[in-house]
GROMACS .gro file of C-alpha atoms in nm:
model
  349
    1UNK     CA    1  -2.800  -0.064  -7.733
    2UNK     CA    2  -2.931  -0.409  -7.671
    3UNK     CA    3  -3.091  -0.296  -7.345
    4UNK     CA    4  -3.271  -0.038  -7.576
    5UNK     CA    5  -3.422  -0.243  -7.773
    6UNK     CA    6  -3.540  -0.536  -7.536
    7UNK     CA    7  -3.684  -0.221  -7.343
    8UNK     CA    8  -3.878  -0.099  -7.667
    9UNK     CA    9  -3.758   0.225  -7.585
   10UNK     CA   10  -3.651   0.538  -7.766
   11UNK     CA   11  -3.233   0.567  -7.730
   12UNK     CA   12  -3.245   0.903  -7.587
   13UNK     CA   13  -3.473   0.813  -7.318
   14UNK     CA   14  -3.240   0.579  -7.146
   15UNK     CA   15  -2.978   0.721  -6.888
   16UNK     CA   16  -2.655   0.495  -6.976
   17UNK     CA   17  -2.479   0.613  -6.645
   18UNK     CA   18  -2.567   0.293  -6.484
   19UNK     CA   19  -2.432   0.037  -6.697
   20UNK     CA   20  -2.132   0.244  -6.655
   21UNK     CA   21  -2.019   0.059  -6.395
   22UNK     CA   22  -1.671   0.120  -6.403
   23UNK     CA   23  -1.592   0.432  -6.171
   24UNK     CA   24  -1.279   0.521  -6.361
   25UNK     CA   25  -1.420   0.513  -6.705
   26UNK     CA   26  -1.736   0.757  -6.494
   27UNK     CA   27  -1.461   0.987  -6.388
   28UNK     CA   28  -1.297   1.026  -6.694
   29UNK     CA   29  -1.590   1.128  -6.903
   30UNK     CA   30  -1.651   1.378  -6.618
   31UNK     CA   31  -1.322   1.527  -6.614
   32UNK     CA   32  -1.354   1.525  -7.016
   33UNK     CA   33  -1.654   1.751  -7.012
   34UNK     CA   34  -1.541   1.968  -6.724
   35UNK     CA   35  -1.219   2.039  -6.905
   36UNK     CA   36  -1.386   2.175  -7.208
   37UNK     CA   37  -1.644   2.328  -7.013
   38UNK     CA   38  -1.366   2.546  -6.805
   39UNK     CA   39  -1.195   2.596  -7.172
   40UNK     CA   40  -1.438   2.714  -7.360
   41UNK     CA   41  -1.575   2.921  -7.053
   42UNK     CA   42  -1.209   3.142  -7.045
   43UNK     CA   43  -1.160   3.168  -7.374
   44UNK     CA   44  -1.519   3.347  -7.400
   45UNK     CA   45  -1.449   3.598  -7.100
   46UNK     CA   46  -1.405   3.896  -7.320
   47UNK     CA   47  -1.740   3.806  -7.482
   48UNK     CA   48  -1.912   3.826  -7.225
   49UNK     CA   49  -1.781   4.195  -7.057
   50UNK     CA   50  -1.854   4.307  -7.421
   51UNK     CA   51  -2.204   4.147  -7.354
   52UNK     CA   52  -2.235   4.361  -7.009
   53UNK     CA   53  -2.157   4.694  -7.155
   54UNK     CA   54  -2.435   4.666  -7.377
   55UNK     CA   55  -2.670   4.607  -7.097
   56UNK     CA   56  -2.507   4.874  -6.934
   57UNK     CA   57  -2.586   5.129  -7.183
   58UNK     CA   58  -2.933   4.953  -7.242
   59UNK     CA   59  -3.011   5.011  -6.858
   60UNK     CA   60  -2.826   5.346  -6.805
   61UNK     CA   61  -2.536   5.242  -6.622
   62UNK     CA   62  -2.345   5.529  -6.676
   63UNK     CA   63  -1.942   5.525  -6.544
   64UNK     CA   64  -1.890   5.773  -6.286
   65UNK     CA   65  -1.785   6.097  -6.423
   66UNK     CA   66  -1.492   6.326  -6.309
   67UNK     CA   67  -1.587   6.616  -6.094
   68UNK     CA   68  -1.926   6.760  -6.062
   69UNK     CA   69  -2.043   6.713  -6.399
   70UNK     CA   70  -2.374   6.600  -6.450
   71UNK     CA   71  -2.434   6.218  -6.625
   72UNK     CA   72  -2.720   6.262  -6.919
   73UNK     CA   73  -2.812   5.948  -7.054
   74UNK     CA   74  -3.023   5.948  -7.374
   75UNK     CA   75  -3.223   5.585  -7.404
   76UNK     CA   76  -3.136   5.580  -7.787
   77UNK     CA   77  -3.077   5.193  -7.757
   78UNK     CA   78  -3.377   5.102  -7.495
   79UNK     CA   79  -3.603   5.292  -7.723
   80UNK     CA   80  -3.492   5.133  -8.046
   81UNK     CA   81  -3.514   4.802  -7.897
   82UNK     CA   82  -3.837   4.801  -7.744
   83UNK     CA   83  -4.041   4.936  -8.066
   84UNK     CA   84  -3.857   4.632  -8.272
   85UNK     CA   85  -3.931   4.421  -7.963
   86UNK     CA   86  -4.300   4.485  -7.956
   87UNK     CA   87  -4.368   4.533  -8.340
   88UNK     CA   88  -4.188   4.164  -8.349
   89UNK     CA   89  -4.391   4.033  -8.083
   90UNK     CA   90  -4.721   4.155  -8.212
   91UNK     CA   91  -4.597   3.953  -8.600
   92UNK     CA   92  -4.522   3.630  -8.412
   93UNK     CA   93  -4.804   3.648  -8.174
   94UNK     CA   94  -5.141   3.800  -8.303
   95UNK     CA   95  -5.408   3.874  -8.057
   96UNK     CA   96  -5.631   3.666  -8.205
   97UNK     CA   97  -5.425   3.325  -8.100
   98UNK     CA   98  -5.369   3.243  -8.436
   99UNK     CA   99  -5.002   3.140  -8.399
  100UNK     CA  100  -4.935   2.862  -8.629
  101UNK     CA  101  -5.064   2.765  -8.958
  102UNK     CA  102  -5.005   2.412  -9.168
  103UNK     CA  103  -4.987   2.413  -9.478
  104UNK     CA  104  -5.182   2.110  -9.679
  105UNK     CA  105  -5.056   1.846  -9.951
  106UNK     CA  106  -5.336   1.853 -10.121
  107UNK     CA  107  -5.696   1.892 -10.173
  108UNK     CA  108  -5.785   1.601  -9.983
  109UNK     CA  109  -5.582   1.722  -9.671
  110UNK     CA  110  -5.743   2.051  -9.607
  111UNK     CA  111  -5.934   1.939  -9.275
  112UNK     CA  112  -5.625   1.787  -9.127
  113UNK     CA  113  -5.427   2.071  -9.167
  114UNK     CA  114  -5.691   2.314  -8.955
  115UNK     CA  115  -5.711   2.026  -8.670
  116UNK     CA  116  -5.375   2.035  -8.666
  117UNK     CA  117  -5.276   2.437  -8.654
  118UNK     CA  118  -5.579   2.427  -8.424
  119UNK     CA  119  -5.435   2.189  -8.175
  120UNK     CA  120  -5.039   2.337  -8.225
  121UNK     CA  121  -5.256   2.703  -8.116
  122UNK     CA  122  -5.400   2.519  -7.837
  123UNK     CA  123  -5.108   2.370  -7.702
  124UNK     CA  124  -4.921   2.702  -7.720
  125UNK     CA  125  -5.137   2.859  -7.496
  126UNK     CA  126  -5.333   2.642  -7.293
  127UNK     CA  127  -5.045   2.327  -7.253
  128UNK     CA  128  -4.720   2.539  -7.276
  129UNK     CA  129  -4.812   2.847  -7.073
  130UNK     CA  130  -4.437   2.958  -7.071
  131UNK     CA  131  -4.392   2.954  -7.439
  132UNK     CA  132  -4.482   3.316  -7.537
  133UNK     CA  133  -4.367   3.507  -7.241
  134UNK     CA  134  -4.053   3.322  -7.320
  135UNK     CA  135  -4.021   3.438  -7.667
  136UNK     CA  136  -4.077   3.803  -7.560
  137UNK     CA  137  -3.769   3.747  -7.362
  138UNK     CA  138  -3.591   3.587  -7.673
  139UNK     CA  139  -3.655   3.808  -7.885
  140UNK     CA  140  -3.532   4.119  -7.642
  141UNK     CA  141  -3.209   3.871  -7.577
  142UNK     CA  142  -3.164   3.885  -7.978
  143UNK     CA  143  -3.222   4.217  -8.061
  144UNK     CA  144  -2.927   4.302  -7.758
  145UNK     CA  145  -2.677   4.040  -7.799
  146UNK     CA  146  -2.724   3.886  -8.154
  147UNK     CA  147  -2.840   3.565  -8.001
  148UNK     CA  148  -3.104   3.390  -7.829
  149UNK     CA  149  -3.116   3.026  -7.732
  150UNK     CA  150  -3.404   2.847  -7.651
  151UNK     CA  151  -3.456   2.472  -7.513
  152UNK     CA  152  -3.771   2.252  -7.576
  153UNK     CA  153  -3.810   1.902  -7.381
  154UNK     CA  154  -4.068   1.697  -7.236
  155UNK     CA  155  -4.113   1.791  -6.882
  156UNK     CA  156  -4.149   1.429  -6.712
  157UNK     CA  157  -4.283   1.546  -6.353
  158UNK     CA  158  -4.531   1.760  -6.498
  159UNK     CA  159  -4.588   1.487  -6.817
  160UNK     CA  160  -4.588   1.741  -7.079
  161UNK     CA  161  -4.394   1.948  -7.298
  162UNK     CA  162  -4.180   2.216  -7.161
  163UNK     CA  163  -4.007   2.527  -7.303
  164UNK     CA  164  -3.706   2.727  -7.190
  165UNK     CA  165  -3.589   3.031  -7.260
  166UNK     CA  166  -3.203   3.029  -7.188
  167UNK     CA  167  -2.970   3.323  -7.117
  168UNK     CA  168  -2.735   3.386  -7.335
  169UNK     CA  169  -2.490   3.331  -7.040
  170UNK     CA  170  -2.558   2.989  -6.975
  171UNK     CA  171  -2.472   2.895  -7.308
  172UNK     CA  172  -2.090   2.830  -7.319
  173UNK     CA  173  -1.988   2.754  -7.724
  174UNK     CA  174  -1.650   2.624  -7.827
  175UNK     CA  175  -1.366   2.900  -7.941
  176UNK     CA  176  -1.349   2.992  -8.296
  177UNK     CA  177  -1.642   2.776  -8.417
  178UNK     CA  178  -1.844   2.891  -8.632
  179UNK     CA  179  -2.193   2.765  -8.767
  180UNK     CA  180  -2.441   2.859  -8.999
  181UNK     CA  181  -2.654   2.615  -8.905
  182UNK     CA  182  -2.994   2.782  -8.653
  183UNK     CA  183  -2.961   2.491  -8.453
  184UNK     CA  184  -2.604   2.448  -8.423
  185UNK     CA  185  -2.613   2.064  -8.438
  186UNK     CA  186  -2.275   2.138  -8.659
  187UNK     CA  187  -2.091   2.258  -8.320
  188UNK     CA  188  -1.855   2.008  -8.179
  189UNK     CA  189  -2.009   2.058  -7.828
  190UNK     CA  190  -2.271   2.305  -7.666
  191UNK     CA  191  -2.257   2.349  -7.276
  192UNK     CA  192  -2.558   2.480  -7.103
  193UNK     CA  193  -2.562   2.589  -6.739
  194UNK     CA  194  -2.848   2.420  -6.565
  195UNK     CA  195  -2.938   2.580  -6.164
  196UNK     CA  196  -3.122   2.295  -5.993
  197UNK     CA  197  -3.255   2.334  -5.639
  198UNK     CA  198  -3.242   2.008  -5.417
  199UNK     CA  199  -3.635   1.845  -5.428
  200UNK     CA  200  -3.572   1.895  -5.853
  201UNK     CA  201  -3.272   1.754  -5.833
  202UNK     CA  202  -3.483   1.452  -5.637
  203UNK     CA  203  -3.745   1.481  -5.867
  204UNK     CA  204  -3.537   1.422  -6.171
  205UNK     CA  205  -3.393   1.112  -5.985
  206UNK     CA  206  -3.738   0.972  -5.907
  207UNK     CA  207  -3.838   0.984  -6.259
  208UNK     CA  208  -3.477   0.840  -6.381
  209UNK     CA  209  -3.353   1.139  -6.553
  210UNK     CA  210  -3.076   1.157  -6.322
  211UNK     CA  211  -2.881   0.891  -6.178
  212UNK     CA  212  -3.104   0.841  -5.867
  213UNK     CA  213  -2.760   0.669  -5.710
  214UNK     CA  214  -2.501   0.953  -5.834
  215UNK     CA  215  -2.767   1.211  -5.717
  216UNK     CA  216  -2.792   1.014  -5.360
  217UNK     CA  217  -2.413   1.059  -5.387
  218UNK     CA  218  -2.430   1.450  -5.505
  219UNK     CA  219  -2.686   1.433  -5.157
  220UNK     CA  220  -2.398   1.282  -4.894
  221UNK     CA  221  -2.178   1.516  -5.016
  222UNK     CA  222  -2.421   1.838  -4.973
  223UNK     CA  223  -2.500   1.704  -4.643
  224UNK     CA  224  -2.137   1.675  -4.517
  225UNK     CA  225  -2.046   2.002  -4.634
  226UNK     CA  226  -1.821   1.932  -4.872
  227UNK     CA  227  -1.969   1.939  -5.188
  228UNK     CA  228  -1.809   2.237  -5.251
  229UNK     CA  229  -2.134   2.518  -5.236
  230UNK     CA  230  -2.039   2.590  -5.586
  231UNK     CA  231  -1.802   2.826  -5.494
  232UNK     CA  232  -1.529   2.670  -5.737
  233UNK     CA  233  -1.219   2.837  -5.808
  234UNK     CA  234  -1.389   2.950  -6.173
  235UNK     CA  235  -1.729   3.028  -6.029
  236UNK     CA  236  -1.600   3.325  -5.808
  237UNK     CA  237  -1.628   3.503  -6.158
  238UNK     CA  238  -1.966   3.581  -6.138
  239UNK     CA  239  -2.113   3.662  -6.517
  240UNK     CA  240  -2.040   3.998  -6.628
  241UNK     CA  241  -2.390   3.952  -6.725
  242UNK     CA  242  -2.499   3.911  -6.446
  243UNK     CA  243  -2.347   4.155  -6.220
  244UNK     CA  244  -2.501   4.447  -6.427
  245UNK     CA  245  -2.832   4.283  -6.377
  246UNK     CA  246  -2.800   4.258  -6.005
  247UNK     CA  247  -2.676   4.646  -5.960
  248UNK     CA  248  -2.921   4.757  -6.217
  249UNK     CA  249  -3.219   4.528  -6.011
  250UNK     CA  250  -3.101   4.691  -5.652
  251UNK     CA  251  -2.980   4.284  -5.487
  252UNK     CA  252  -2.663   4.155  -5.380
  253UNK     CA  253  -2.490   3.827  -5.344
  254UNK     CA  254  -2.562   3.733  -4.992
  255UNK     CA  255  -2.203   3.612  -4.836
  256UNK     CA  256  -2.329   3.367  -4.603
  257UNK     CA  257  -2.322   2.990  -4.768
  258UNK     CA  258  -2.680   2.947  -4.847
  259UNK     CA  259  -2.736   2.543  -4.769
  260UNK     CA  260  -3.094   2.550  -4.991
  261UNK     CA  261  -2.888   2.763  -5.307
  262UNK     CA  262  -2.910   2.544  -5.627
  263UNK     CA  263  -2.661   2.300  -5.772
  264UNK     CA  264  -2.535   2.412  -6.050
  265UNK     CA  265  -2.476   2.136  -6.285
  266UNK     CA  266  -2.347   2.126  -6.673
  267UNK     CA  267  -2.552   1.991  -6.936
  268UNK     CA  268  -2.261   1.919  -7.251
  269UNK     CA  269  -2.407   1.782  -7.577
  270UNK     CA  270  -2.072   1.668  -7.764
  271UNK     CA  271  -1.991   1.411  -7.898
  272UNK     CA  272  -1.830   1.126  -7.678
  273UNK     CA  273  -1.684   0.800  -7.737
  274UNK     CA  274  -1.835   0.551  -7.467
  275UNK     CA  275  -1.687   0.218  -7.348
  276UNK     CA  276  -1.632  -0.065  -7.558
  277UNK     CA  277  -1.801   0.153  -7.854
  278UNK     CA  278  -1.581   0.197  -8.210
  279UNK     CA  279  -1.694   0.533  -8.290
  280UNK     CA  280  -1.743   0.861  -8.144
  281UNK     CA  281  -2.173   0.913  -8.103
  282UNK     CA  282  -2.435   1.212  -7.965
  283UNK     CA  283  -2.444   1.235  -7.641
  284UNK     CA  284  -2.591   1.439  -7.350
  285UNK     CA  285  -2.377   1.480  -7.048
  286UNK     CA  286  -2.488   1.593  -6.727
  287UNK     CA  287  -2.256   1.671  -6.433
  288UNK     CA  288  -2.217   1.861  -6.089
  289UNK     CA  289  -1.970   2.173  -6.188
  290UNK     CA  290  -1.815   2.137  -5.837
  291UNK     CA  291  -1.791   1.748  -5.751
  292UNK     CA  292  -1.767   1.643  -6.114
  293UNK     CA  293  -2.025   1.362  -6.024
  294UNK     CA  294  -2.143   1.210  -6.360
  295UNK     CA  295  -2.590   1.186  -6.358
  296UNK     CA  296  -2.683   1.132  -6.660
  297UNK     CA  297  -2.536   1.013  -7.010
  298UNK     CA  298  -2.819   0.979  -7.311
  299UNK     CA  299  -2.778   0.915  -7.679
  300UNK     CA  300  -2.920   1.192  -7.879
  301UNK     CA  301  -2.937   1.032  -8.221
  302UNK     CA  302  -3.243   0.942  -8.373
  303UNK     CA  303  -3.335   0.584  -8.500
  304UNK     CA  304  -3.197   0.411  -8.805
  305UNK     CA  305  -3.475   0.453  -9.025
  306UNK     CA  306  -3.404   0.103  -9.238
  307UNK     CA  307  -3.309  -0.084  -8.837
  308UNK     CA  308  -3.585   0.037  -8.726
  309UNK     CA  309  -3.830  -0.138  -8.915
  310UNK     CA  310  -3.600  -0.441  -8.973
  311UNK     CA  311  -3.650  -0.452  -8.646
  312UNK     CA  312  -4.004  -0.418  -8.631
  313UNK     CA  313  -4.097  -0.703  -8.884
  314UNK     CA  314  -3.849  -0.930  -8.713
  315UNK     CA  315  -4.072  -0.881  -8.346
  316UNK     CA  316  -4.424  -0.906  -8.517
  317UNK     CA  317  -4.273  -1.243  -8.713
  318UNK     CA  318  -4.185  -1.375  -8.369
  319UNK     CA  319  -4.473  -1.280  -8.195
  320UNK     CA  320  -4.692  -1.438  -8.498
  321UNK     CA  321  -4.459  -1.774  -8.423
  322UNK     CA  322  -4.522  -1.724  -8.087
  323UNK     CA  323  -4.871  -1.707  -8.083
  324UNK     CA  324  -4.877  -2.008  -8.324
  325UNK     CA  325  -4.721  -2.219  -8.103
  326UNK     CA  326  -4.956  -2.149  -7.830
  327UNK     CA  327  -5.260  -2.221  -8.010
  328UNK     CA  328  -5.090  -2.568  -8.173
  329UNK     CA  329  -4.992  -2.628  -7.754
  330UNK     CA  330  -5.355  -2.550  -7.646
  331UNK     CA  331  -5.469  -2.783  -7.923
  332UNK     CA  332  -5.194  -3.042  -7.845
  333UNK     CA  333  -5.283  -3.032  -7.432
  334UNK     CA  334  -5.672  -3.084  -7.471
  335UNK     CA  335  -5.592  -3.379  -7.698
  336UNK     CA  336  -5.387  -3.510  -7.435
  337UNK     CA  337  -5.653  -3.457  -7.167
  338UNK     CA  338  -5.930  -3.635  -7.393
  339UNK     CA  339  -5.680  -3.914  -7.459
  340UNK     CA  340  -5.633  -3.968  -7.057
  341UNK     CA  341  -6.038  -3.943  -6.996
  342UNK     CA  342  -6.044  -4.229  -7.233
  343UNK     CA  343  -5.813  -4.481  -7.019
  344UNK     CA  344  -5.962  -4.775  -6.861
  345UNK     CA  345  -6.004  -4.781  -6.510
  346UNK     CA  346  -5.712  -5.005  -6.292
  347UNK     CA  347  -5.826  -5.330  -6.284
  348UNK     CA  348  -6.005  -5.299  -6.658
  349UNK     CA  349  -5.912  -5.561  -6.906
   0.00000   0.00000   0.00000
């Protein structure tokens, strides 16, 4: 943490994969995640096939039935779920724009709190253009599954906040963990399944997201061919999920190896114990699912609130010696030249 702090920046924007420098302790992390990525991912199989049938009966996917009877299918569950879907919607976004509201403390507070629902309102639909047609999605993921996950970071390349609506699919959660927590900060480890194409991948690199030397690694290995294609043993299980959506949307899985498909990469936040740490912390890891190459390892603990501004009264004391000294060596060095304009000229008495 000590290049965190020289740095003046926040822990969790700092990509520790570099001063990993040992490639065995790199390779073991990665193996760590994959392993309880690939457990948790078969021990949630029958999960998702229960998932699928419900789209199927959502969408009409009727079985084939035996001999020439005819297949009736009565939208009982698309109906229901669309009028709670747009009667929800409607609740949670007005047509007036009015979104979000804030509360004041007091009396004296009342102005704040409109400039601040007004700019929250603002920056829902003006700065984060993907946030409500994302929620329409959430809330149709919720109302057929249970559960809806959604993801909220700052977007570097396009320097603002971003919002992602996640399917339910991509979220892999350990086996027989429950949480009552909305957040599920109480899990032991949450894997998301990120699809990246290769200029993001880049992009993320450029701005130090990623590893740019791990991705220039993840790069070779695409370019030789052997970076697998993410056709892993594991991935030729396509998500039950998703095969209903593919039949039900008229496409198919083209067989050819596509060289521009996305990598898809595993985003674990667990909790990890790095190198010559005594403790078990955070932590956001970020690997290729098919070459296990390790990009990106970030805290994701907030500050200590009593460090913090220990910290901060230390710096301002040493900046105010700092400065002190400077003035008392500005004072000291026009003394000096005064004292040398004075001298007698060679040859004086």
């Amino acid at each position: 943490l000590r290049y965190v702090w020289i740095e003046g920046r926040a822990p969790e924007t700092v990509n520790l994969v570099p001063s990993i420098t040992d490639e065995d302790e790199r390779r073991k992390i990665a193996n760590r995640v994959w392993k309880d990525y690939d457990r948790d991912f078969r021990s949630s199989e029958r999960y998702r096939e229960k998932r699928a049938s419900i789209l199927k009966l959502f969408v009409g996917m009727l079985p084939p039935s035996e001999g020439d009877g005819a297949q009736i299918h009565y939208s009982i569950i698309a109906k229901a779920v669309l009028r709670i879907q747009s009667r929800i919607r409607d609740q949670q976004f007005p047509s007036d724009g009015e979104f979000f509201g804030v509360k004041p403390a007091d009396a004296n507070d009342q102005e704040r709190a409109i400039r601040v629902a007004k700019h929250l309102n603002w920056q829902i639909l003006h700065q984060i253009p993907e946030y409500v047609p994302n929620h329409r999605m959430l809330i149709m993921q919720w109302l057929l599954y249970g559960s809806a996950f959604s993801y909220v970071y700052w977007g570097a390349e396009k320097n603002r906040p971003c919002h992602e609506a996640c399917a339910t699919e991509d979220i892999i959660l350990p086996y027989k963990r429950k949480s009552t927590d909305p957040s599920l900060a109480d899990m032991p480890r949450i894997t998301r399944i990120l699809r990246l194409q290769r200029h993001e991948l880049e992009a993320e690199a450029a701005t130090g997201y990623y590893d740019e030397e791990s991705v220039e690694k993840l790069r070779e290995k695409m370019h030789k061919g052997n970076a697998g294609g993410n056709q892993g043993e594991e991935s030729q299980k396509s998500s039950s999920v998703q095969e209903v959506t593919d039949k039900a949307s008229g496409v198919e899985k083209s067989e050819d190896q596509d060289d521009d498909a996305p990598r898809v990469l595993l985003e674990q936040h667990r909790w990890l114990k790095l190198p010559n740490e005594e403790r078990s912390r955070p932590v956001i890891v970020t690997i290729d699912r098919e070459t296990k190459i390790l990009l990106q390892v970030r805290l994701r603990e907030d500050e200590d609130p009593e460090d913090k501004p220990r910290f901060n009264r230390e710096q301002d004391a040493n900046n105010a010696q700092y400065a002190a000294a400077m003035v008392q060596y500005q004072q000291d060095m026009a003394a000096y030249e005064m004292a040398l304009s004075q001298l007698p000229i060679p040859g004086e008495q």
